[in-house]
Amino acid sequence: SKGNYRHFMLKEIHEQPIVVAQTLRTYLRRLEGELAPPPEDIDLASVRRVTIVACGTSFYAGMVAKYWFEQFARVPVDIDVASEFRYREPIMEEGGLALFISQSGETADTLAALRHARASGQKIAVVVNVPTSTMAREADLLLPTHAGPEIGVASTKAFTCQLAVLAALAASLARAKGRLSQEEERRIVRHLSEAPAAINGALAYDEAIEALAATIAPARDVLYLGRGPDYPLALEGALKLKEISYIHAEGYAAGEMKHGPIALIDDAVPVVVIAPSGPLFDKTVSNMQEVQARGGQVILISDYDGIEAAGEGCVATLTMPKVHPLIAPIVYAIPVQLLAYHVAVAKGTDVDQPRNLAKSVTVE
Ligand code: F6R
């Protein structure tokens, strides 16, 4: 049931502090400041390459994971959407790890890719939300998300739970590779453990975002910009907005704007900039200023320091809790989801059952 919520999507957005905490409990020993040991049947130390395959929102979680796996574990990652991966004759070294990410565990494209990878001699790891699904059954290494049933067609809580699992997996891989000191492990566990409270802090902006939605609802196009691990969030923001509000939206790597898409900018185009404080902040802000100089209507999502430094000249700002860059993609998913939700409600679309879409896509 929807309880006191108007839509399943809104209920599921608000469940995230609880389900992310629930998911992290499987992967972290919080009190000990340790990662939970990986299952014995997989030798993470021997993993030389990871191939990530998924569709839609789950694919964007995989894109974030690529940054983490490469940064922490220094393991090269290949990533593709399942429908392309399956038929492009991908190169997979015997004994490589292939990682599939899916809420439903039934997506036909992802399942076909999984079976192809198995036939090519890969170990199969699956991050999946439905424990009884086909993909869960076919995994060598099952990495469950504990988001609970997701009813809204637009994926929300499954995404943040996938990110939580993938961050823990990146850290486990780094540890197995001898790339994580005990001190660093403790620090990562602490940062991840802070995610549920930070998500709660982000949810406090629900009403502010609802107020903002009225200004976005009339737009014909909306752009989302981000950098590094927050770039896939720009893609996710655009996907969420498209699928439930039917407004045309695109996500770009902030630095790529000036190579073409900036031609789209005028004062009728809202541009959502996702820019938490951190090593990439200044670069993202300079891309944002290029947009502002051409009349772009910027909505800046950052933390207090970021808004202080760069909020001037924005049509709106949203102040997220200050978090470590590792968990920023998890926390910044919340305003991105709420923005799409409230714009869709303002437009009067069927939020939980958007046109032309099904919850589980079982044809290739
Ligand atoms: C977007 C959305 C879809 C799914 C995609 C993969 O909100 O829900 O893009 O993410 O169809 O589905 P799963 O994760 O079930 O494989």
Tab-separated table of C-alpha atoms in Angstrom, residues 143-299:
chain	number	residue	atom	x	y	z
A	143	LEU	CA	25.010	-9.512	-4.212
A	144	PRO	CA	21.496	-8.671	-3.087
A	145	THR	CA	20.082	-5.188	-2.596
A	146	HIS	CA	17.521	-5.073	0.190
A	147	ALA	CA	15.315	-2.309	-1.198
A	148	GLY	CA	12.115	-4.338	-0.776
A	149	PRO	CA	9.488	-4.478	-3.532
A	150	GLU	CA	9.714	-1.525	-5.930
A	151	ILE	CA	6.288	-0.814	-7.390
A	152	GLY	CA	6.707	2.560	-9.128
A	153	VAL	CA	7.868	2.010	-12.709
A	154	ALA	CA	10.621	4.612	-12.289
A	155	SER	CA	13.424	3.025	-10.295
A	156	THR	CA	14.448	4.994	-7.189
A	157	LYS	CA	15.295	3.066	-4.044
A	158	ALA	CA	16.758	0.152	-6.010
A	159	PHE	CA	19.271	2.593	-7.539
A	160	THR	CA	20.636	3.955	-4.257
A	161	CYS	CA	20.798	0.419	-2.824
A	162	GLN	CA	22.732	-0.708	-5.929
A	163	LEU	CA	25.184	2.145	-5.359
A	164	ALA	CA	25.607	1.112	-1.718
A	165	VAL	CA	26.427	-2.480	-2.719
A	166	LEU	CA	28.771	-1.361	-5.492
A	167	ALA	CA	30.693	1.023	-3.229
A	168	ALA	CA	31.199	-1.782	-0.704
A	169	LEU	CA	32.225	-4.150	-3.498
A	170	ALA	CA	34.766	-1.637	-4.842
A	171	ALA	CA	36.250	-1.369	-1.366
A	172	SER	CA	36.314	-5.182	-0.949
A	173	LEU	CA	38.060	-5.532	-4.272
A	174	ALA	CA	40.598	-2.887	-3.238
A	175	ARG	CA	41.195	-4.724	0.036
A	176	ALA	CA	41.632	-8.065	-1.720
A	177	LYS	CA	44.164	-6.385	-4.004
A	178	GLY	CA	46.124	-5.063	-1.024
A	179	ARG	CA	45.253	-1.498	-1.923
A	180	LEU	CA	43.414	-0.575	1.250
A	181	SER	CA	45.087	-0.018	4.608
A	182	GLN	CA	43.099	-0.841	7.720
A	183	GLU	CA	42.821	2.874	8.350
A	184	GLU	CA	41.388	3.500	4.877
A	185	GLU	CA	38.994	0.606	5.249
A	186	ARG	CA	37.749	2.040	8.522
A	187	ARG	CA	37.283	5.413	6.895
A	188	ILE	CA	35.313	4.010	3.940
A	189	VAL	CA	33.068	2.034	6.281
A	190	ARG	CA	32.439	5.190	8.269
A	191	HIS	CA	31.585	7.259	5.180
A	192	LEU	CA	29.217	4.610	3.847
A	193	SER	CA	27.578	4.285	7.251
A	194	GLU	CA	26.808	7.997	7.127
A	195	ALA	CA	24.795	7.640	3.906
A	196	PRO	CA	21.366	6.896	5.461
A	197	ALA	CA	21.460	10.002	7.680
A	198	ALA	CA	22.665	12.117	4.758
A	199	ILE	CA	19.818	10.792	2.590
A	200	ASN	CA	17.472	11.865	5.363
A	201	GLY	CA	19.011	15.330	5.230
A	202	ALA	CA	18.450	15.445	1.465
A	203	LEU	CA	14.819	14.344	1.870
A	204	ALA	CA	14.209	17.404	4.033
A	205	TYR	CA	14.297	19.370	0.760
A	206	ASP	CA	11.133	17.737	-0.523
A	207	GLU	CA	9.029	20.904	-0.148
A	208	ALA	CA	11.691	23.204	-1.568
A	209	ILE	CA	11.923	20.946	-4.609
A	210	GLU	CA	8.156	20.858	-4.943
A	211	ALA	CA	8.179	24.675	-5.079
A	212	LEU	CA	10.892	24.581	-7.728
A	213	ALA	CA	8.976	22.102	-9.878
A	214	ALA	CA	6.495	24.788	-10.968
A	215	THR	CA	9.298	26.640	-12.736
A	216	ILE	CA	10.512	23.525	-14.569
A	217	ALA	CA	7.154	22.098	-15.588
A	218	PRO	CA	6.616	24.553	-18.497
A	219	ALA	CA	10.082	23.890	-19.982
A	220	ARG	CA	10.416	22.061	-23.281
A	221	ASP	CA	13.974	20.896	-22.644
A	222	VAL	CA	16.021	20.464	-19.487
A	223	LEU	CA	19.743	19.744	-19.226
A	224	TYR	CA	21.599	18.040	-16.387
A	225	LEU	CA	25.351	18.404	-15.855
A	226	GLY	CA	27.763	16.543	-13.596
A	227	ARG	CA	31.370	15.398	-13.488
A	228	GLY	CA	33.195	12.250	-12.428
A	229	PRO	CA	31.077	9.855	-10.356
A	230	ASP	CA	28.320	12.466	-10.394
A	231	TYR	CA	28.142	12.518	-14.200
A	232	PRO	CA	26.003	9.352	-14.318
A	233	LEU	CA	23.613	11.163	-11.951
A	234	ALA	CA	23.101	13.787	-14.631
A	235	LEU	CA	22.120	10.961	-17.001
A	236	GLU	CA	19.866	9.468	-14.349
A	237	GLY	CA	18.231	12.855	-13.649
A	238	ALA	CA	17.463	13.296	-17.326
A	239	LEU	CA	16.092	9.753	-17.649
A	240	LYS	CA	13.829	10.167	-14.616
A	241	LEU	CA	12.457	13.465	-15.913
A	242	LYS	CA	11.848	12.110	-19.430
A	243	GLU	CA	10.128	8.950	-18.359
A	244	ILE	CA	7.634	10.401	-15.900
A	245	SER	CA	7.097	14.037	-16.963
A	246	TYR	CA	7.621	13.551	-20.741
A	247	ILE	CA	9.818	16.649	-20.856
A	248	HIS	CA	12.800	16.258	-23.148
A	249	ALA	CA	15.932	16.103	-21.021
A	250	GLU	CA	19.588	15.266	-21.571
A	251	GLY	CA	22.458	14.626	-19.224
A	252	TYR	CA	25.995	15.628	-20.139
A	253	ALA	CA	29.434	15.463	-18.630
A	254	ALA	CA	29.836	19.091	-17.544
A	255	GLY	CA	33.088	19.504	-19.465
A	256	GLU	CA	31.529	18.230	-22.678
A	257	MET	CA	28.971	21.070	-22.905
A	258	LYS	CA	31.305	23.425	-24.702
A	259	HIS	CA	31.886	20.815	-27.407
A	260	GLY	CA	28.418	21.207	-28.840
A	261	PRO	CA	25.430	21.022	-26.523
A	262	ILE	CA	26.016	24.586	-25.310
A	263	ALA	CA	24.398	25.668	-28.578
A	264	LEU	CA	21.079	24.614	-27.021
A	265	ILE	CA	21.343	27.099	-24.177
A	266	ASP	CA	19.040	30.075	-23.957
A	267	ASP	CA	16.945	31.579	-21.205
A	268	ALA	CA	14.190	29.009	-21.719
A	269	VAL	CA	16.392	26.047	-20.822
A	270	PRO	CA	16.705	25.085	-17.156
A	271	VAL	CA	20.102	23.504	-16.454
A	272	VAL	CA	20.448	21.361	-13.361
A	273	VAL	CA	24.061	21.304	-12.164
A	274	ILE	CA	25.078	18.552	-9.751
A	275	ALA	CA	28.240	19.762	-8.024
A	276	PRO	CA	29.111	18.551	-4.540
A	277	SER	CA	32.218	20.045	-2.928
A	278	GLY	CA	35.262	17.994	-3.779
A	279	PRO	CA	38.163	17.712	-6.188
A	280	LEU	CA	36.015	18.357	-9.300
A	281	PHE	CA	33.953	21.238	-7.927
A	282	ASP	CA	35.876	24.148	-9.439
A	283	LYS	CA	35.919	22.618	-12.889
A	284	THR	CA	32.176	21.942	-12.804
A	285	VAL	CA	31.537	25.508	-11.666
A	286	SER	CA	33.499	26.963	-14.545
A	287	ASN	CA	31.371	24.875	-16.956
A	288	MET	CA	28.296	26.160	-15.146
A	289	GLN	CA	29.444	29.740	-15.637
A	290	GLU	CA	29.813	29.146	-19.378
A	291	VAL	CA	26.139	28.166	-19.346
A	292	GLN	CA	25.142	31.205	-17.275
A	293	ALA	CA	27.014	33.539	-19.598
A	294	ARG	CA	24.667	32.371	-22.369
A	295	GLY	CA	21.504	32.962	-20.362
A	296	GLY	CA	21.061	29.389	-19.103
A	297	GLN	CA	18.813	29.161	-16.030
A	298	VAL	CA	20.958	27.213	-13.579
A	299	ILE	CA	19.623	25.207	-10.667
